[in-house]
């Protein structure tokens, strides 16, 4: 029993995410059923699709300046395809982007002589590592982050380099915005600017009315952080207003 054998040459267009497979004649290649080969003579393997997706992922990471150590795992692979004769082009897209630490799809669009033929999907997981701040103890809300309660060690991260807390200087005066448990990676979402006003504190109310600054005595009705909006009461009129916290003593009335 004889088998028909063919081969293809892969051309990787790095700038566009295209992977073209052009017929170059008869040579060594994968064997397949002759009857099937008569109608679907081109083989596009899972390995070729994976090579395209992985190359494109590395390009995208480089494009956003991601140079940290990372691991890319193929979770589920697109099946090898038997395709009609013609020039085969594969285009890969990532509809959910490249999220760190979560499974995401790589969707392949397969064209024959420029006409869409079919789609296929592989799934990957990308893990990125960095040296980050990690809680050494349980940290209460409003507690400052310091070497007394945190350390730096390598961990898997889900933030871009500019948002990753790699040292204490990056905390930038913020405190724990809520309770942080021991051994948890400290991320910007867990932090907040410190409370500078408590409910009941006297404050100065400032209102800019068309360039005329009006000042009045007020009382904070709720706690606030700088740039947060809180409710206050005008002492003279008793009116309840909303204002942005400027500092520990000043609230700029809104409206």
PDB file of C-alpha atoms in Angstrom:
ATOM      1  CA  UNK A   1       0.000   0.000   0.000  1.00  0.00           C
ATOM      2  CA  UNK A   2       1.540   3.309  -1.022  1.00  0.00           C
ATOM      3  CA  UNK A   3       0.995   6.717   0.557  1.00  0.00           C
ATOM      4  CA  UNK A   4       1.019  10.078  -1.170  1.00  0.00           C
ATOM      5  CA  UNK A   5       3.678  12.346   0.376  1.00  0.00           C
ATOM      6  CA  UNK A   6       3.948  16.095   0.149  1.00  0.00           C
ATOM      7  CA  UNK A   7       5.610  18.902   2.058  1.00  0.00           C
ATOM      8  CA  UNK A   8       5.073  22.594   2.672  1.00  0.00           C
ATOM      9  CA  UNK A   9       7.393  25.502   3.368  1.00  0.00           C
ATOM     10  CA  UNK A  10       6.463  27.857   6.194  1.00  0.00           C
ATOM     11  CA  UNK A  11       7.038  31.593   5.777  1.00  0.00           C
ATOM     12  CA  UNK A  12       6.649  33.591   8.986  1.00  0.00           C
ATOM     13  CA  UNK A  13       5.747  37.260   8.481  1.00  0.00           C
ATOM     14  CA  UNK A  14       6.668  38.607  11.912  1.00  0.00           C
ATOM     15  CA  UNK A  15       5.250  42.074  11.408  1.00  0.00           C
ATOM     16  CA  UNK A  16       1.733  41.008  10.538  1.00  0.00           C
ATOM     17  CA  UNK A  17       0.988  37.777  12.389  1.00  0.00           C
ATOM     18  CA  UNK A  18       0.628  35.906   9.097  1.00  0.00           C
ATOM     19  CA  UNK A  19       1.886  32.392   8.574  1.00  0.00           C
ATOM     20  CA  UNK A  20       1.797  31.340   4.909  1.00  0.00           C
ATOM     21  CA  UNK A  21       2.184  27.767   3.682  1.00  0.00           C
ATOM     22  CA  UNK A  22       3.127  27.527   0.012  1.00  0.00           C
ATOM     23  CA  UNK A  23       3.315  24.353  -2.061  1.00  0.00           C
ATOM     24  CA  UNK A  24       6.867  23.539  -3.233  1.00  0.00           C
ATOM     25  CA  UNK A  25       6.403  20.087  -4.731  1.00  0.00           C
ATOM     26  CA  UNK A  26       6.792  16.494  -3.612  1.00  0.00           C
ATOM     27  CA  UNK A  27       9.244  15.631  -0.819  1.00  0.00           C
ATOM     28  CA  UNK A  28       9.271  14.103   2.649  1.00  0.00           C
ATOM     29  CA  UNK A  29       6.170  14.890   4.712  1.00  0.00           C
ATOM     30  CA  UNK A  30       3.440  13.342   6.852  1.00  0.00           C
ATOM     31  CA  UNK A  31       1.574  10.363   5.416  1.00  0.00           C
ATOM     32  CA  UNK A  32      -2.197  10.396   5.237  1.00  0.00           C
ATOM     33  CA  UNK A  33      -5.067   8.526   3.681  1.00  0.00           C
ATOM     34  CA  UNK A  34      -4.880   8.750  -0.144  1.00  0.00           C
ATOM     35  CA  UNK A  35      -8.629   9.203  -0.511  1.00  0.00           C
ATOM     36  CA  UNK A  36      -8.561  12.092   1.900  1.00  0.00           C
ATOM     37  CA  UNK A  37      -5.413  13.464   0.295  1.00  0.00           C
ATOM     38  CA  UNK A  38      -7.080  13.685  -3.103  1.00  0.00           C
ATOM     39  CA  UNK A  39      -9.462  16.319  -1.762  1.00  0.00           C
ATOM     40  CA  UNK A  40      -7.443  17.773   1.146  1.00  0.00           C
ATOM     41  CA  UNK A  41      -3.785  17.497   0.133  1.00  0.00           C
ATOM     42  CA  UNK A  42      -2.386  20.200   2.447  1.00  0.00           C
ATOM     43  CA  UNK A  43      -1.504  19.395   6.036  1.00  0.00           C
ATOM     44  CA  UNK A  44      -1.354  22.244   8.568  1.00  0.00           C
ATOM     45  CA  UNK A  45      -0.069  20.719  11.774  1.00  0.00           C
ATOM     46  CA  UNK A  46      -0.800  21.586  15.390  1.00  0.00           C
ATOM     47  CA  UNK A  47       2.923  22.255  15.833  1.00  0.00           C
ATOM     48  CA  UNK A  48       2.918  24.865  13.056  1.00  0.00           C
ATOM     49  CA  UNK A  49      -0.082  26.656  14.562  1.00  0.00           C
ATOM     50  CA  UNK A  50       1.542  26.592  17.993  1.00  0.00           C
ATOM     51  CA  UNK A  51       4.770  28.029  16.579  1.00  0.00           C
ATOM     52  CA  UNK A  52       2.815  30.911  15.046  1.00  0.00           C
ATOM     53  CA  UNK A  53       0.875  31.672  18.234  1.00  0.00           C
ATOM     54  CA  UNK A  54       3.920  31.506  20.485  1.00  0.00           C
ATOM     55  CA  UNK A  55       5.962  33.756  18.197  1.00  0.00           C
ATOM     56  CA  UNK A  56       3.156  36.310  18.126  1.00  0.00           C
ATOM     57  CA  UNK A  57       2.759  36.196  21.920  1.00  0.00           C
ATOM     58  CA  UNK A  58       6.466  36.938  22.372  1.00  0.00           C
ATOM     59  CA  UNK A  59       6.184  39.851  19.908  1.00  0.00           C
ATOM     60  CA  UNK A  60       3.258  41.318  21.807  1.00  0.00           C
ATOM     61  CA  UNK A  61       5.072  41.011  25.140  1.00  0.00           C
ATOM     62  CA  UNK A  62       8.113  42.753  23.692  1.00  0.00           C
ATOM     63  CA  UNK A  63       5.836  45.452  22.284  1.00  0.00           C
ATOM     64  CA  UNK A  64       4.564  46.413  25.749  1.00  0.00           C
ATOM     65  CA  UNK A  65       8.061  46.323  27.247  1.00  0.00           C
ATOM     66  CA  UNK A  66       7.576  43.056  29.112  1.00  0.00           C
ATOM     67  CA  UNK A  67      11.072  41.676  29.722  1.00  0.00           C
ATOM     68  CA  UNK A  68      10.480  39.815  32.984  1.00  0.00           C
ATOM     69  CA  UNK A  69      10.893  36.072  33.331  1.00  0.00           C
ATOM     70  CA  UNK A  70       7.794  34.295  32.083  1.00  0.00           C
ATOM     71  CA  UNK A  71       6.435  30.865  31.244  1.00  0.00           C
ATOM     72  CA  UNK A  72       3.993  30.092  28.439  1.00  0.00           C
ATOM     73  CA  UNK A  73       2.013  26.864  28.721  1.00  0.00           C
ATOM     74  CA  UNK A  74      -0.100  25.371  25.955  1.00  0.00           C
ATOM     75  CA  UNK A  75      -3.274  24.190  27.694  1.00  0.00           C
ATOM     76  CA  UNK A  76      -5.340  22.947  24.744  1.00  0.00           C
ATOM     77  CA  UNK A  77      -4.023  22.658  21.199  1.00  0.00           C
ATOM     78  CA  UNK A  78      -5.825  23.168  17.891  1.00  0.00           C
ATOM     79  CA  UNK A  79      -6.024  19.956  15.880  1.00  0.00           C
ATOM     80  CA  UNK A  80      -3.943  19.270  12.790  1.00  0.00           C
ATOM     81  CA  UNK A  81      -5.891  20.273   9.668  1.00  0.00           C
ATOM     82  CA  UNK A  82      -6.205  18.654   6.241  1.00  0.00           C
ATOM     83  CA  UNK A  83      -6.925  21.472   3.792  1.00  0.00           C
ATOM     84  CA  UNK A  84      -7.710  21.875   0.082  1.00  0.00           C
ATOM     85  CA  UNK A  85      -4.892  22.575  -2.353  1.00  0.00           C
ATOM     86  CA  UNK A  86      -3.829  26.207  -2.677  1.00  0.00           C
ATOM     87  CA  UNK A  87      -1.900  28.876  -0.842  1.00  0.00           C
ATOM     88  CA  UNK A  88      -2.696  28.500   2.853  1.00  0.00           C
ATOM     89  CA  UNK A  89      -2.410  31.491   5.181  1.00  0.00           C
ATOM     90  CA  UNK A  90      -2.996  31.414   8.926  1.00  0.00           C
ATOM     91  CA  UNK A  91      -3.702  34.577  10.924  1.00  0.00           C
ATOM     92  CA  UNK A  92      -3.719  34.459  14.747  1.00  0.00           C
ATOM     93  CA  UNK A  93      -5.558  36.853  17.056  1.00  0.00           C
ATOM     94  CA  UNK A  94      -5.994  37.056  20.830  1.00  0.00           C
ATOM     95  CA  UNK A  95      -9.559  38.301  21.470  1.00  0.00           C
ATOM     96  CA  UNK A  96      -9.080  38.414  25.253  1.00  0.00           C
ATOM     97  CA  UNK A  97      -5.597  39.895  25.103  1.00  0.00           C
ATOM     98  CA  UNK A  98      -2.746  38.270  27.034  1.00  0.00           C
ATOM     99  CA  UNK A  99      -3.917  38.174  30.669  1.00  0.00           C
ATOM    100  CA  UNK A 100      -1.288  37.104  33.180  1.00  0.00           C
ATOM    101  CA  UNK A 101      -2.094  33.976  35.176  1.00  0.00           C
ATOM    102  CA  UNK A 102      -5.352  33.115  33.363  1.00  0.00           C
ATOM    103  CA  UNK A 103      -6.138  30.899  30.409  1.00  0.00           C
ATOM    104  CA  UNK A 104      -6.738  32.761  27.144  1.00  0.00           C
ATOM    105  CA  UNK A 105      -7.541  31.746  23.554  1.00  0.00           C
ATOM    106  CA  UNK A 106      -5.416  32.068  20.429  1.00  0.00           C
ATOM    107  CA  UNK A 107      -7.845  32.071  17.482  1.00  0.00           C
ATOM    108  CA  UNK A 108      -6.519  31.051  14.062  1.00  0.00           C
ATOM    109  CA  UNK A 109      -8.253  32.146  10.855  1.00  0.00           C
ATOM    110  CA  UNK A 110      -7.246  29.866   7.968  1.00  0.00           C
ATOM    111  CA  UNK A 111      -7.419  31.206   4.405  1.00  0.00           C
ATOM    112  CA  UNK A 112      -7.105  29.251   1.134  1.00  0.00           C
ATOM    113  CA  UNK A 113      -5.963  31.479  -1.753  1.00  0.00           C
ATOM    114  CA  UNK A 114      -7.104  34.501   0.245  1.00  0.00           C
ATOM    115  CA  UNK A 115     -10.584  33.153   1.036  1.00  0.00           C
ATOM    116  CA  UNK A 116     -11.597  32.314   4.613  1.00  0.00           C
ATOM    117  CA  UNK A 117     -11.830  28.541   4.994  1.00  0.00           C
ATOM    118  CA  UNK A 118     -12.146  27.801   8.717  1.00  0.00           C
ATOM    119  CA  UNK A 119     -11.155  28.824  12.241  1.00  0.00           C
ATOM    120  CA  UNK A 120      -9.464  26.954  15.064  1.00  0.00           C
ATOM    121  CA  UNK A 121      -8.537  27.780  18.651  1.00  0.00           C
ATOM    122  CA  UNK A 122      -5.706  26.892  21.007  1.00  0.00           C
ATOM    123  CA  UNK A 123      -5.579  27.926  24.670  1.00  0.00           C
ATOM    124  CA  UNK A 124      -2.550  29.189  26.588  1.00  0.00           C
ATOM    125  CA  UNK A 125      -1.641  30.316  30.081  1.00  0.00           C
ATOM    126  CA  UNK A 126       1.009  32.974  30.604  1.00  0.00           C
ATOM    127  CA  UNK A 127       2.766  33.279  33.962  1.00  0.00           C
ATOM    128  CA  UNK A 128       5.004  36.308  34.578  1.00  0.00           C
ATOM    129  CA  UNK A 129       7.376  36.590  37.530  1.00  0.00           C
ATOM    130  CA  UNK A 130       8.834  39.595  39.337  1.00  0.00           C
ATOM    131  CA  UNK A 131      10.347  40.485  42.707  1.00  0.00           C
ATOM    132  CA  UNK A 132       7.458  42.081  44.578  1.00  0.00           C
ATOM    133  CA  UNK A 133       6.303  43.172  48.019  1.00  0.00           C
ATOM    134  CA  UNK A 134       4.741  40.330  50.010  1.00  0.00           C
ATOM    135  CA  UNK A 135       3.052  40.626  53.421  1.00  0.00           C
ATOM    136  CA  UNK A 136       5.126  38.991  56.181  1.00  0.00           C
ATOM    137  CA  UNK A 137       2.334  39.429  58.723  1.00  0.00           C
ATOM    138  CA  UNK A 138      -1.378  40.220  58.666  1.00  0.00           C
ATOM    139  CA  UNK A 139      -1.647  43.946  57.882  1.00  0.00           C
ATOM    140  CA  UNK A 140      -4.617  45.917  59.198  1.00  0.00           C
ATOM    141  CA  UNK A 141      -6.456  48.552  57.171  1.00  0.00           C
ATOM    142  CA  UNK A 142      -4.762  51.962  57.394  1.00  0.00           C
ATOM    143  CA  UNK A 143      -1.456  50.375  58.470  1.00  0.00           C
ATOM    144  CA  UNK A 144       1.662  51.610  56.650  1.00  0.00           C
ATOM    145  CA  UNK A 145       3.600  49.157  54.454  1.00  0.00           C
ATOM    146  CA  UNK A 146       7.178  48.864  55.730  1.00  0.00           C
ATOM    147  CA  UNK A 147      10.033  46.363  56.234  1.00  0.00           C
ATOM    148  CA  UNK A 148       8.375  45.536  59.568  1.00  0.00           C
ATOM    149  CA  UNK A 149       5.426  43.853  57.849  1.00  0.00           C
ATOM    150  CA  UNK A 150       6.508  43.178  54.240  1.00  0.00           C
ATOM    151  CA  UNK A 151       9.445  41.727  52.287  1.00  0.00           C
ATOM    152  CA  UNK A 152      10.548  41.503  48.650  1.00  0.00           C
ATOM    153  CA  UNK A 153      10.557  38.096  46.925  1.00  0.00           C
ATOM    154  CA  UNK A 154       9.898  36.605  43.481  1.00  0.00           C
ATOM    155  CA  UNK A 155       6.264  35.787  42.802  1.00  0.00           C
ATOM    156  CA  UNK A 156       3.926  35.308  39.869  1.00  0.00           C
ATOM    157  CA  UNK A 157       2.313  38.681  39.105  1.00  0.00           C
ATOM    158  CA  UNK A 158      -0.728  39.890  37.173  1.00  0.00           C
ATOM    159  CA  UNK A 159       0.291  43.544  36.747  1.00  0.00           C
ATOM    160  CA  UNK A 160       2.345  45.375  34.117  1.00  0.00           C
ATOM    161  CA  UNK A 161       5.870  46.465  35.161  1.00  0.00           C
ATOM    162  CA  UNK A 162       4.868  50.064  35.858  1.00  0.00           C
ATOM    163  CA  UNK A 163       2.073  48.935  38.205  1.00  0.00           C
ATOM    164  CA  UNK A 164       4.023  46.271  40.087  1.00  0.00           C
ATOM    165  CA  UNK A 165       5.182  47.098  43.626  1.00  0.00           C
ATOM    166  CA  UNK A 166       8.796  45.957  43.483  1.00  0.00           C
ATOM    167  CA  UNK A 167      10.100  48.028  46.420  1.00  0.00           C
ATOM    168  CA  UNK A 168       8.867  50.175  49.287  1.00  0.00           C
ATOM    169  CA  UNK A 169       9.432  53.416  47.350  1.00  0.00           C
ATOM    170  CA  UNK A 170       6.646  52.403  44.963  1.00  0.00           C
ATOM    171  CA  UNK A 171       4.115  52.373  47.804  1.00  0.00           C
ATOM    172  CA  UNK A 172       4.321  56.182  47.539  1.00  0.00           C
ATOM    173  CA  UNK A 173       2.817  57.025  50.925  1.00  0.00           C
ATOM    174  CA  UNK A 174      -0.174  54.722  50.558  1.00  0.00           C
ATOM    175  CA  UNK A 175      -1.398  52.446  53.332  1.00  0.00           C
ATOM    176  CA  UNK A 176      -3.349  49.210  53.420  1.00  0.00           C
ATOM    177  CA  UNK A 177      -6.766  50.069  52.038  1.00  0.00           C
ATOM    178  CA  UNK A 178      -8.200  46.925  53.617  1.00  0.00           C
ATOM    179  CA  UNK A 179      -7.049  43.934  55.641  1.00  0.00           C
ATOM    180  CA  UNK A 180      -4.120  42.143  53.940  1.00  0.00           C
ATOM    181  CA  UNK A 181      -3.405  38.580  55.017  1.00  0.00           C
ATOM    182  CA  UNK A 182       0.058  37.190  55.638  1.00  0.00           C
ATOM    183  CA  UNK A 183       1.886  35.874  52.524  1.00  0.00           C
ATOM    184  CA  UNK A 184      -0.345  37.815  50.090  1.00  0.00           C
ATOM    185  CA  UNK A 185       1.330  39.742  47.246  1.00  0.00           C
ATOM    186  CA  UNK A 186       0.761  43.461  47.821  1.00  0.00           C
ATOM    187  CA  UNK A 187      -0.742  45.099  44.725  1.00  0.00           C
ATOM    188  CA  UNK A 188      -1.932  48.678  44.068  1.00  0.00           C
ATOM    189  CA  UNK A 189      -5.559  47.574  44.395  1.00  0.00           C
ATOM    190  CA  UNK A 190      -4.924  46.685  48.063  1.00  0.00           C
ATOM    191  CA  UNK A 191      -3.605  50.149  48.914  1.00  0.00           C
ATOM    192  CA  UNK A 192      -5.131  53.584  49.427  1.00  0.00           C
ATOM    193  CA  UNK A 193      -4.051  57.049  50.426  1.00  0.00           C
ATOM    194  CA  UNK A 194      -4.237  57.448  54.220  1.00  0.00           C
ATOM    195  CA  UNK A 195      -7.341  58.846  55.878  1.00  0.00           C
ATOM    196  CA  UNK A 196      -6.724  62.520  56.649  1.00  0.00           C
ATOM    197  CA  UNK A 197     -10.226  63.458  57.830  1.00  0.00           C
ATOM    198  CA  UNK A 198     -12.479  61.622  60.278  1.00  0.00           C
ATOM    199  CA  UNK A 199     -16.213  62.026  60.692  1.00  0.00           C
ATOM    200  CA  UNK A 200     -16.854  64.950  63.050  1.00  0.00           C
ATOM    201  CA  UNK A 201     -13.587  66.783  62.247  1.00  0.00           C
ATOM    202  CA  UNK A 202     -13.897  70.550  61.744  1.00  0.00           C
ATOM    203  CA  UNK A 203     -12.906  71.590  58.223  1.00  0.00           C
ATOM    204  CA  UNK A 204     -12.695  74.737  56.158  1.00  0.00           C
ATOM    205  CA  UNK A 205     -15.159  74.743  53.251  1.00  0.00           C
ATOM    206  CA  UNK A 206     -13.902  76.460  50.098  1.00  0.00           C
ATOM    207  CA  UNK A 207     -16.104  77.361  47.139  1.00  0.00           C
ATOM    208  CA  UNK A 208     -14.790  78.956  43.939  1.00  0.00           C
ATOM    209  CA  UNK A 209     -17.729  80.909  42.487  1.00  0.00           C
ATOM    210  CA  UNK A 210     -16.639  82.338  39.117  1.00  0.00           C
ATOM    211  CA  UNK A 211     -13.235  83.313  40.442  1.00  0.00           C
ATOM    212  CA  UNK A 212     -14.519  84.533  43.811  1.00  0.00           C
ATOM    213  CA  UNK A 213     -13.350  82.270  46.643  1.00  0.00           C
ATOM    214  CA  UNK A 214     -15.848  81.849  49.476  1.00  0.00           C
ATOM    215  CA  UNK A 215     -14.775  80.234  52.735  1.00  0.00           C
ATOM    216  CA  UNK A 216     -16.904  78.892  55.573  1.00  0.00           C
ATOM    217  CA  UNK A 217     -16.667  76.679  58.642  1.00  0.00           C
ATOM    218  CA  UNK A 218     -17.793  73.112  58.169  1.00  0.00           C
ATOM    219  CA  UNK A 219     -17.877  69.677  59.759  1.00  0.00           C
ATOM    220  CA  UNK A 220     -16.997  66.402  58.016  1.00  0.00           C
ATOM    221  CA  UNK A 221     -19.868  63.930  58.083  1.00  0.00           C
ATOM    222  CA  UNK A 222     -17.711  60.979  56.930  1.00  0.00           C
ATOM    223  CA  UNK A 223     -14.034  60.048  56.761  1.00  0.00           C
ATOM    224  CA  UNK A 224     -12.039  61.042  53.691  1.00  0.00           C
ATOM    225  CA  UNK A 225      -8.740  60.670  51.879  1.00  0.00           C
ATOM    226  CA  UNK A 226      -7.060  63.295  49.691  1.00  0.00           C
ATOM    227  CA  UNK A 227      -8.985  63.690  46.388  1.00  0.00           C
ATOM    228  CA  UNK A 228     -11.939  61.682  47.748  1.00  0.00           C
ATOM    229  CA  UNK A 229     -15.424  63.205  47.787  1.00  0.00           C
ATOM    230  CA  UNK A 230     -17.205  63.338  51.160  1.00  0.00           C
ATOM    231  CA  UNK A 231     -20.316  64.866  52.699  1.00  0.00           C
ATOM    232  CA  UNK A 232     -19.869  67.949  54.887  1.00  0.00           C
ATOM    233  CA  UNK A 233     -22.173  70.322  56.746  1.00  0.00           C
ATOM    234  CA  UNK A 234     -21.950  74.101  56.640  1.00  0.00           C
ATOM    235  CA  UNK A 235     -21.910  75.168  60.296  1.00  0.00           C
ATOM    236  CA  UNK A 236     -23.656  78.516  59.652  1.00  0.00           C
ATOM    237  CA  UNK A 237     -26.460  77.345  57.372  1.00  0.00           C
ATOM    238  CA  UNK A 238     -26.708  73.710  58.444  1.00  0.00           C
ATOM    239  CA  UNK A 239     -26.770  72.759  54.753  1.00  0.00           C
ATOM    240  CA  UNK A 240     -25.269  69.395  53.799  1.00  0.00           C
ATOM    241  CA  UNK A 241     -22.876  69.595  50.851  1.00  0.00           C
ATOM    242  CA  UNK A 242     -20.429  67.414  48.969  1.00  0.00           C
ATOM    243  CA  UNK A 243     -16.798  68.324  48.521  1.00  0.00           C
ATOM    244  CA  UNK A 244     -13.352  67.043  47.508  1.00  0.00           C
ATOM    245  CA  UNK A 245     -10.771  66.574  50.252  1.00  0.00           C
ATOM    246  CA  UNK A 246      -7.807  68.884  49.596  1.00  0.00           C
ATOM    247  CA  UNK A 247      -5.877  68.190  52.812  1.00  0.00           C
ATOM    248  CA  UNK A 248      -6.511  67.319  56.457  1.00  0.00           C
ATOM    249  CA  UNK A 249      -8.250  70.658  57.076  1.00  0.00           C
ATOM    250  CA  UNK A 250      -9.772  71.727  53.752  1.00  0.00           C
ATOM    251  CA  UNK A 251     -12.685  70.518  51.610  1.00  0.00           C
ATOM    252  CA  UNK A 252     -13.475  72.119  48.242  1.00  0.00           C
ATOM    253  CA  UNK A 253     -17.251  72.279  47.813  1.00  0.00           C
ATOM    254  CA  UNK A 254     -18.543  70.819  44.568  1.00  0.00           C
ATOM    255  CA  UNK A 255     -21.244  72.768  42.755  1.00  0.00           C
TER     256      UNK A 255
END
